[in-house]
Amino acid sequence: MIEKNFIFHMPVSKKALSGSVAWRSPSNIALIKYWGKTDPQIPKNASISFTLSNCHSNTRLDFSPKATPSDQYDFQVFLDGKKAPDFEPKIAAFFKRVDTYLPFLKTYSFDIKTENSFPHSSGIASSASGMSALSLCLMSLQKLIDPSISEEDFFKKASFLARLGSGSAARSLTGPLVVWGEHPDIHGSSDLYGTAFTNLVHANFRDYQDTILLVDKGVKQVSSTIGHKLMLGHPFAKARFEQAQNNLSRMVEILKSGNLEDFIDVVEKEALSLHAMMMTSDPYFVLMKPNTLEIIEKIWAFRRSSGSHICFTLDAGANVHVLYPLKDKDLVEAFIASDLAPFCENNQFIQDQVGMGASQL
Ligand code: PMV
């Protein structure tokens, strides 16, 4: 599929519609990380993520024909029931990016109403789940205008649109494992949209658990937009992109074999490589906090002493995702409550697990 295949051709005589559509989209956690891109949101390496379940955004899109035609986008954004003008520039930029593919955008007035299941300003990015849910809503509107699109193409295009809003959002539509970015070992993988990972997956990786430790709920000092940009001209960029492609090849084998030791090795390497890139950017920056490192060391010590398959990964921030198989749940949850929660802001963490993707509300 190439970009121009995603352009929607409006039926000639169709009258503009009024109504409302709503979707719930999950967040995701990358096992192999995307860090570095070229315009327009084309990743420098392929990535794979677990789709999450409890961390999600619910987005409702109310639409009606514009009272007077204009060349501007007409929309309002509401977060948790309150008008959120801070989000408007981001949505306006997104509309501009996807306009070619959804040529009806300027003929409608929209109210975009979003709620996140995770606490507001928890330091968990809502851009992946939020952009996915909004893209699905826009695709539902396209489908109302012209119902001929197949289910497969509907999700493909929704992921394509979500990617243009926020790269990792391309991986927040289906589950339980999603790949984004072309990779020789994964048939059908694409730089333009995420695809469900359909290779064989061992039972060890079903129902995988993710406890998100809220180490720092503040706003990050360096946004991921800036972080991605710093990978262009980064002295280790080429090696990093090759490493990620190789780690994904390894991961494909691990997911098939069910080898948890190797899984831990690749996942933790990826998390630390991501942060190593940040620390060696120009200008350099550190998103981990002292408590992030305390937690990592405690996880390593607990893994050695308990024999469990606990490991960690990190996003572009200080919070720690603690990953473990379902069989270790009781043991690891007790350890988190007693030994890791004290390193979280207000002892807060979010219990999550692998999920199956977005659903229409
Ligand atoms: O989607 P963005 O532009 O916010 O970038 C996210 C990048 C990481 O979360 C750090 C890694 C990933 O692959 O999700």
Tab-separated table of C-alpha atoms and ligand atoms in Angstrom:
chain	number	residue	atom	x	y	z
A	1	MET	CA	0.000	0.000	0.000
A	2	ILE	CA	1.388	3.429	-0.886
A	3	GLU	CA	0.378	6.823	0.481
A	4	LYS	CA	-1.901	7.837	-2.380
A	5	ASN	CA	-4.060	4.716	-1.835
A	6	PHE	CA	-5.244	6.297	1.423
A	7	ILE	CA	-6.820	9.325	-0.275
A	8	PHE	CA	-10.596	9.262	0.141
A	9	HIS	CA	-12.603	10.210	-2.938
A	10	MET	CA	-15.827	11.900	-1.881
A	11	PRO	CA	-19.034	10.600	-3.443
A	12	VAL	CA	-20.278	13.448	-5.691
A	13	SER	CA	-23.848	13.873	-4.542
A	14	LYS	CA	-23.484	13.017	-0.834
A	15	LYS	CA	-25.074	15.494	1.618
A	16	ALA	CA	-23.053	16.331	4.744
A	17	LEU	CA	-24.161	14.360	7.813
A	18	SER	CA	-24.728	15.153	11.486
A	19	GLY	CA	-24.072	12.650	14.249
A	20	SER	CA	-21.635	11.208	16.685
A	21	VAL	CA	-19.145	8.311	16.774
A	22	ALA	CA	-16.961	7.056	19.627
A	23	TRP	CA	-13.982	4.723	20.089
A	24	ARG	CA	-11.914	3.391	22.959
A	25	SER	CA	-8.208	2.975	22.110
A	26	PRO	CA	-5.501	1.480	24.285
A	27	SER	CA	-2.034	2.724	25.070
A	28	ASN	CA	0.917	0.504	24.139
A	29	ILE	CA	4.393	-0.274	25.450
A	30	ALA	CA	7.211	-0.838	22.975
A	31	LEU	CA	9.486	-3.860	23.438
A	32	ILE	CA	11.675	-2.779	20.519
A	33	LYS	CA	11.767	1.007	20.528
A	34	TYR	CA	11.157	3.586	17.838
A	35	TRP	CA	13.461	6.565	18.342
A	36	GLY	CA	14.376	8.569	15.258
A	37	LYS	CA	12.286	9.383	12.197
A	38	THR	CA	12.182	11.290	8.928
A	39	ASP	CA	9.326	13.342	7.558
A	40	PRO	CA	6.369	12.546	7.521
A	41	GLN	CA	6.685	10.299	10.594
A	42	ILE	CA	8.614	7.557	8.843
A	43	PRO	CA	10.486	5.508	11.457
A	44	LYS	CA	14.223	4.881	11.103
A	45	ASN	CA	13.718	1.341	12.410
A	46	ALA	CA	10.860	-1.072	12.946
A	47	SER	CA	9.339	-1.430	16.426
A	48	ILE	CA	7.031	-3.882	18.197
A	49	SER	CA	4.781	-3.277	21.195
A	50	PHE	CA	2.397	-4.963	23.554
A	51	THR	CA	-1.025	-3.381	23.322
A	52	LEU	CA	-2.240	-2.478	26.817
A	53	SER	CA	-5.673	-3.005	28.269
A	54	ASN	CA	-6.513	-0.754	31.234
A	55	CYS	CA	-4.700	2.375	30.020
A	56	HIS	CA	-6.923	3.743	27.306
A	57	SER	CA	-8.606	6.861	25.881
A	58	ASN	CA	-12.304	7.153	25.128
A	59	THR	CA	-12.955	9.689	22.382
A	60	ARG	CA	-16.276	10.887	21.028
A	61	LEU	CA	-16.495	12.893	17.840
A	62	ASP	CA	-19.662	14.955	17.343
A	63	PHE	CA	-19.971	16.257	13.806
A	64	SER	CA	-22.331	18.495	11.881
A	65	PRO	CA	-22.106	20.332	8.558
A	66	LYS	CA	-20.520	23.777	8.907
A	67	ALA	CA	-23.080	26.601	8.988
A	68	THR	CA	-20.979	28.660	6.563
A	69	PRO	CA	-18.314	27.120	4.373
A	70	SER	CA	-14.766	28.260	5.153
A	71	ASP	CA	-11.173	27.302	4.515
A	72	GLN	CA	-10.464	26.753	8.230
A	73	TYR	CA	-10.887	23.701	10.452
A	74	ASP	CA	-13.724	24.162	12.906
A	75	PHE	CA	-13.379	22.101	16.074
A	76	GLN	CA	-13.335	22.271	19.861
A	77	VAL	CA	-11.510	19.879	22.170
A	78	PHE	CA	-12.822	18.744	25.582
A	79	LEU	CA	-10.744	16.752	28.067
A	80	ASP	CA	-12.668	15.098	30.918
A	81	GLY	CA	-15.685	17.277	30.114
A	82	LYS	CA	-13.770	20.578	30.196
A	83	LYS	CA	-12.787	22.667	27.215
A	84	ALA	CA	-9.084	22.115	26.536
A	85	PRO	CA	-7.770	24.852	24.231
A	86	ASP	CA	-4.165	23.743	24.946
A	87	PHE	CA	-4.739	20.697	22.730
A	88	GLU	CA	-6.079	22.705	19.793
A	89	PRO	CA	-2.734	23.491	18.083
A	90	LYS	CA	-1.832	19.783	18.120
A	91	ILE	CA	-5.196	18.785	16.628
A	92	ALA	CA	-5.030	21.600	14.040
A	93	ALA	CA	-1.568	20.363	12.963
A	94	PHE	CA	-2.924	16.816	12.795
A	95	PHE	CA	-5.929	17.879	10.671
A	96	LYS	CA	-3.588	19.694	8.305
A	97	ARG	CA	-1.432	16.570	7.965
A	98	VAL	CA	-4.341	14.240	7.230
A	99	ASP	CA	-6.412	16.675	5.152
A	100	THR	CA	-5.379	15.108	1.810
A	101	TYR	CA	-6.604	11.723	3.019
A	102	LEU	CA	-9.878	13.008	4.566
A	103	PRO	CA	-10.968	15.798	2.201
A	104	PHE	CA	-14.241	16.340	4.099
A	105	LEU	CA	-12.572	17.775	7.221
A	106	LYS	CA	-13.154	21.433	6.323
A	107	THR	CA	-16.834	20.893	5.577
A	108	TYR	CA	-17.663	19.872	9.177
A	109	SER	CA	-17.788	21.377	12.672
A	110	PHE	CA	-16.422	18.962	15.278
A	111	ASP	CA	-16.541	18.550	19.028
A	112	ILE	CA	-13.795	16.150	20.146
A	113	LYS	CA	-14.470	14.821	23.662
A	114	THR	CA	-11.736	12.717	25.263
A	115	GLU	CA	-11.258	11.000	28.604
A	116	ASN	CA	-8.259	8.938	29.674
A	117	SER	CA	-8.554	5.987	32.054
A	118	PHE	CA	-5.181	6.764	33.605
A	119	PRO	CA	-4.830	9.686	35.988
A	120	HIS	CA	-4.483	13.086	34.392
A	121	SER	CA	-0.841	14.265	34.431
A	122	SER	CA	0.401	10.842	35.537
A	123	GLY	CA	3.389	11.242	33.246
A	124	ILE	CA	1.865	8.606	30.938
A	125	ALA	CA	1.605	9.938	27.412
A	126	SER	CA	-1.942	9.877	26.105
A	127	SER	CA	-0.885	10.735	22.558
A	128	ALA	CA	-0.820	7.114	21.333
A	129	SER	CA	-4.249	6.149	22.681
A	130	GLY	CA	-5.729	9.605	21.980
A	131	MET	CA	-4.530	9.853	18.379
A	132	SER	CA	-5.620	6.290	17.716
A	133	ALA	CA	-9.133	6.905	19.078
A	134	LEU	CA	-9.509	10.170	17.132
A	135	SER	CA	-8.300	8.527	13.914
A	136	LEU	CA	-10.784	5.695	14.369
A	137	CYS	CA	-13.579	8.244	14.898
A	138	LEU	CA	-12.588	10.043	11.689
A	139	MET	CA	-12.581	6.719	9.858
A	140	SER	CA	-16.075	5.975	11.205
A	141	LEU	CA	-17.187	9.285	9.731
A	142	GLN	CA	-15.548	8.417	6.403
A	143	LYS	CA	-17.399	5.085	6.541
A	144	LEU	CA	-20.716	6.845	7.142
A	145	ILE	CA	-20.052	8.992	4.079
A	146	ASP	CA	-19.032	5.954	2.007
A	147	PRO	CA	-19.569	2.520	3.579
A	148	SER	CA	-17.655	0.635	0.887
A	149	ILE	CA	-14.351	0.316	2.814
A	150	SER	CA	-13.418	-3.179	4.072
A	151	GLU	CA	-12.680	-3.789	7.776
A	152	GLU	CA	-9.019	-4.489	6.994
A	153	ASP	CA	-8.578	-1.253	5.033
A	154	PHE	CA	-10.513	0.675	7.705
A	155	PHE	CA	-7.978	-0.279	10.403
A	156	LYS	CA	-5.018	0.115	8.065
A	157	LYS	CA	-6.019	3.648	7.200
A	158	ALA	CA	-6.894	4.493	10.825
A	159	SER	CA	-3.367	3.401	11.811
A	160	PHE	CA	-1.917	5.384	8.887
A	161	LEU	CA	-3.747	8.522	10.138
A	162	ALA	CA	-2.807	7.870	13.790
A	163	ARG	CA	0.850	7.595	12.763
A	164	LEU	CA	0.671	11.072	11.264
A	165	GLY	CA	-0.599	12.346	14.641
A	166	SER	CA	1.991	10.556	16.795
A	167	GLY	CA	4.297	7.807	15.520
A	168	SER	CA	3.705	5.247	18.245
A	169	ALA	CA	-0.081	5.770	17.903
A	170	ALA	CA	0.162	3.642	14.742
A	171	ARG	CA	0.616	0.683	17.134
A	172	SER	CA	-2.448	1.460	19.299
A	173	LEU	CA	-5.338	-0.013	17.281
A	174	THR	CA	-5.120	-3.788	17.388
A	175	GLY	CA	-3.462	-6.287	19.696
A	176	PRO	CA	-1.897	-8.086	21.404
A	177	LEU	CA	1.417	-7.397	19.606
A	178	VAL	CA	1.776	-4.763	16.893
A	179	VAL	CA	4.644	-4.007	14.529
A	180	TRP	CA	5.260	-0.675	12.875
A	181	GLY	CA	8.069	-0.164	10.400
A	182	GLU	CA	9.314	-2.336	7.571
A	183	HIS	CA	11.232	-5.397	8.697
A	184	PRO	CA	12.511	-8.235	6.493
A	185	ASP	CA	11.421	-10.936	8.985
A	186	ILE	CA	7.841	-9.685	9.317
A	187	HIS	CA	5.609	-10.188	6.329
A	188	GLY	CA	3.338	-7.223	5.590
A	189	SER	CA	5.169	-4.811	7.936
A	190	SER	CA	5.126	-1.212	6.755
A	191	ASP	CA	6.581	2.190	7.567
A	192	LEU	CA	3.161	3.719	6.858
A	193	TYR	CA	0.970	1.910	9.408
A	194	GLY	CA	1.039	-0.647	12.197
A	195	THR	CA	0.084	-4.268	11.625
A	196	ALA	CA	-0.934	-6.969	14.084
A	197	PHE	CA	1.974	-9.379	14.580
A	198	THR	CA	0.628	-12.627	13.151
A	199	ASN	CA	3.716	-14.850	13.453
A	200	LEU	CA	3.554	-17.668	15.952
A	201	VAL	CA	3.526	-16.438	19.596
A	202	HIS	CA	4.311	-18.827	22.490
A	203	ALA	CA	1.783	-19.197	25.326
A	204	ASN	CA	4.327	-17.607	27.727
A	205	PHE	CA	3.547	-14.241	26.170
A	206	ARG	CA	-0.217	-14.485	26.452
A	207	ASP	CA	-1.662	-12.402	29.288
A	208	TYR	CA	1.691	-10.713	29.954
A	209	GLN	CA	1.452	-8.241	32.827
A	210	ASP	CA	2.632	-4.626	32.890
A	211	THR	CA	2.658	-2.657	36.132
A	212	ILE	CA	3.450	0.983	35.421
A	213	LEU	CA	5.332	2.624	38.274
A	214	LEU	CA	4.646	6.350	38.401
A	215	VAL	CA	8.082	7.592	39.383
A	216	ASP	CA	7.642	11.123	38.158
A	217	LYS	CA	4.278	12.591	37.221
A	218	GLY	CA	5.661	15.910	36.006
A	219	VAL	CA	5.918	17.136	32.424
A	220	LYS	CA	9.065	15.843	30.670
A	221	GLN	CA	11.842	18.409	30.161
A	222	VAL	CA	12.427	17.184	26.593
A	223	SER	CA	9.512	16.165	24.375
A	224	SER	CA	9.729	13.084	22.178
A	225	THR	CA	9.419	15.353	19.110
A	226	ILE	CA	12.732	16.959	20.063
A	227	GLY	CA	14.249	13.620	21.077
A	228	HIS	CA	13.465	12.080	17.668
A	229	LYS	CA	15.013	15.099	15.920
A	230	LEU	CA	18.210	14.716	17.930
A	231	MET	CA	18.683	11.259	16.386
A	232	LEU	CA	19.355	12.915	13.034
A	233	GLY	CA	23.077	13.588	13.122
A	234	HIS	CA	23.507	11.571	16.340
A	235	PRO	CA	26.978	9.957	16.372
A	236	PHE	CA	25.528	6.521	17.247
A	237	ALA	CA	22.383	6.724	15.082
A	238	LYS	CA	23.407	4.243	12.406
A	239	ALA	CA	24.487	1.626	14.959
A	240	ARG	CA	21.300	2.176	16.974
A	241	PHE	CA	18.965	1.704	13.992
A	242	GLU	CA	20.841	-1.490	13.024
A	243	GLN	CA	20.714	-2.701	16.619
A	244	ALA	CA	16.941	-2.190	16.752
A	245	GLN	CA	16.409	-4.076	13.470
A	246	ASN	CA	18.577	-6.948	14.788
A	247	ASN	CA	16.836	-6.937	18.170
A	248	LEU	CA	13.501	-7.220	16.378
A	249	SER	CA	14.778	-10.232	14.424
A	250	ARG	CA	15.787	-11.780	17.759
A	251	MET	CA	12.419	-10.875	19.272
A	252	VAL	CA	10.529	-12.628	16.459
A	253	GLU	CA	12.389	-15.856	17.376
A	254	ILE	CA	11.891	-15.312	21.124
A	255	LEU	CA	8.163	-14.748	20.737
A	256	LYS	CA	7.990	-18.062	18.880
A	257	SER	CA	10.180	-20.094	21.261
A	258	GLY	CA	8.840	-18.629	24.511
A	259	ASN	CA	12.375	-18.134	25.879
A	260	LEU	CA	11.791	-15.756	28.803
A	261	GLU	CA	15.503	-15.260	29.643
A	262	ASP	CA	16.170	-14.032	26.109
A	263	PHE	CA	13.024	-11.897	26.195
A	264	ILE	CA	14.281	-10.149	29.334
A	265	ASP	CA	17.714	-9.633	27.779
A	266	VAL	CA	16.358	-7.943	24.630
A	267	VAL	CA	13.674	-5.885	26.379
A	268	GLU	CA	16.036	-4.412	28.979
A	269	LYS	CA	18.744	-3.777	26.345
A	270	GLU	CA	16.225	-1.843	24.267
A	271	ALA	CA	15.098	0.292	27.209
A	272	LEU	CA	18.659	1.194	28.170
A	273	SER	CA	19.713	1.798	24.544
A	274	LEU	CA	16.825	4.239	24.144
A	275	HIS	CA	17.972	6.195	27.191
A	276	ALA	CA	21.626	5.901	26.154
A	277	MET	CA	20.676	7.701	22.917
A	278	MET	CA	19.147	10.523	24.967
A	279	MET	CA	22.207	10.792	27.186
A	280	THR	CA	24.526	10.984	24.161
A	281	SER	CA	22.455	13.432	22.071
A	282	ASP	CA	23.695	16.942	21.412
A	283	PRO	CA	22.376	18.593	23.528
A	284	TYR	CA	22.319	15.633	25.948
A	285	PHE	CA	19.529	15.012	28.406
A	286	VAL	CA	18.488	12.468	31.035
A	287	LEU	CA	14.845	11.481	31.548
A	288	MET	CA	15.489	8.864	34.226
A	289	LYS	CA	15.296	9.966	37.864
A	290	PRO	CA	17.238	8.561	40.824
A	291	ASN	CA	14.204	6.429	41.719
A	292	THR	CA	14.132	4.951	38.206
A	293	LEU	CA	17.608	3.502	38.870
A	294	GLU	CA	16.690	2.404	42.403
A	295	ILE	CA	13.778	0.449	40.923
A	296	ILE	CA	15.902	-1.108	38.171
A	297	GLU	CA	18.460	-2.334	40.704
A	298	LYS	CA	15.730	-3.738	42.938
A	299	ILE	CA	14.175	-5.570	39.978
A	300	TRP	CA	17.547	-7.130	39.140
A	301	ALA	CA	18.147	-8.208	42.736
A	302	PHE	CA	14.623	-9.649	43.028
A	303	ARG	CA	14.994	-11.538	39.753
A	304	ARG	CA	18.212	-13.128	41.021
A	305	SER	CA	16.772	-14.088	44.406
A	306	SER	CA	13.261	-15.164	43.377
A	307	GLY	CA	13.917	-16.853	40.042
A	308	SER	CA	10.900	-15.034	38.619
A	309	HIS	CA	10.862	-13.583	35.101
A	310	ILE	CA	10.325	-9.973	36.062
A	311	CYS	CA	11.953	-7.306	33.871
A	312	PHE	CA	11.587	-3.624	33.116
A	313	THR	CA	11.220	-1.334	30.178
A	314	LEU	CA	11.104	2.437	29.888
A	315	ASP	CA	9.316	4.920	27.688
A	316	ALA	CA	10.629	8.403	27.009
A	317	GLY	CA	10.331	9.306	30.690
A	318	ALA	CA	11.175	8.331	34.260
A	319	ASN	CA	8.293	5.875	34.813
A	320	VAL	CA	9.103	2.180	34.834
A	321	HIS	CA	7.024	-0.508	33.127
A	322	VAL	CA	7.456	-3.750	35.062
A	323	LEU	CA	6.794	-6.697	32.744
A	324	TYR	CA	6.195	-10.284	33.884
A	325	PRO	CA	4.347	-13.423	32.812
A	326	LEU	CA	0.979	-14.219	34.360
A	327	LYS	CA	2.437	-17.219	36.247
A	328	ASP	CA	4.579	-14.810	38.339
A	329	LYS	CA	1.721	-12.404	39.077
A	330	ASP	CA	1.184	-13.064	42.807
A	331	LEU	CA	4.879	-13.098	43.617
A	332	VAL	CA	5.709	-9.968	41.614
A	333	GLU	CA	2.675	-7.987	42.750
A	334	ALA	CA	3.585	-8.548	46.398
A	335	PHE	CA	7.165	-7.426	45.655
A	336	ILE	CA	5.961	-4.299	43.828
A	337	ALA	CA	3.643	-3.305	46.677
A	338	SER	CA	6.285	-3.764	49.369
A	339	ASP	CA	9.557	-2.851	47.631
A	340	LEU	CA	8.869	-0.707	44.553
A	341	ALA	CA	5.799	1.397	45.416
A	342	PRO	CA	7.816	3.460	47.957
A	343	PHE	CA	9.898	4.777	45.009
A	344	CYS	CA	6.782	6.044	43.179
A	345	GLU	CA	5.199	9.463	43.588
A	346	ASN	CA	2.538	9.036	46.280
A	347	ASN	CA	3.163	5.270	46.075
A	348	GLN	CA	1.189	5.230	42.825
A	349	PHE	CA	1.295	2.544	40.156
A	350	ILE	CA	-1.113	1.262	37.514
A	351	GLN	CA	-1.853	-2.413	37.070
A	352	ASP	CA	-2.186	-3.313	33.404
A	353	GLN	CA	-1.803	-6.236	31.037
A	354	VAL	CA	-1.715	-7.058	27.371
A	355	GLY	CA	-4.937	-6.180	25.546
A	356	MET	CA	-6.661	-6.872	22.258
A	357	GLY	CA	-6.993	-3.372	20.809
A	358	ALA	CA	-9.554	-0.660	20.168
A	359	SER	CA	-13.321	-1.038	20.354
A	360	GLN	CA	-16.166	1.084	19.065
A	361	LEU	CA	-18.316	2.555	21.836
B	1	PMV	O1	5.177	8.381	19.299
B	1	PMV	P1	6.160	9.325	19.860
B	1	PMV	O2	6.627	10.308	18.844
B	1	PMV	O3	5.689	9.931	21.153
B	1	PMV	O4	7.493	8.491	20.232
B	1	PMV	C1	7.469	7.503	21.209
B	1	PMV	C2	8.772	6.848	21.331
B	1	PMV	C3	8.906	5.875	22.484
B	1	PMV	O5	7.754	5.815	23.280
B	1	PMV	C4	10.057	6.310	23.369
B	1	PMV	C5	9.248	4.492	21.972
B	1	PMV	C6	8.136	3.748	21.291
B	1	PMV	O6	8.443	3.037	20.334
B	1	PMV	O7	6.977	3.832	21.739
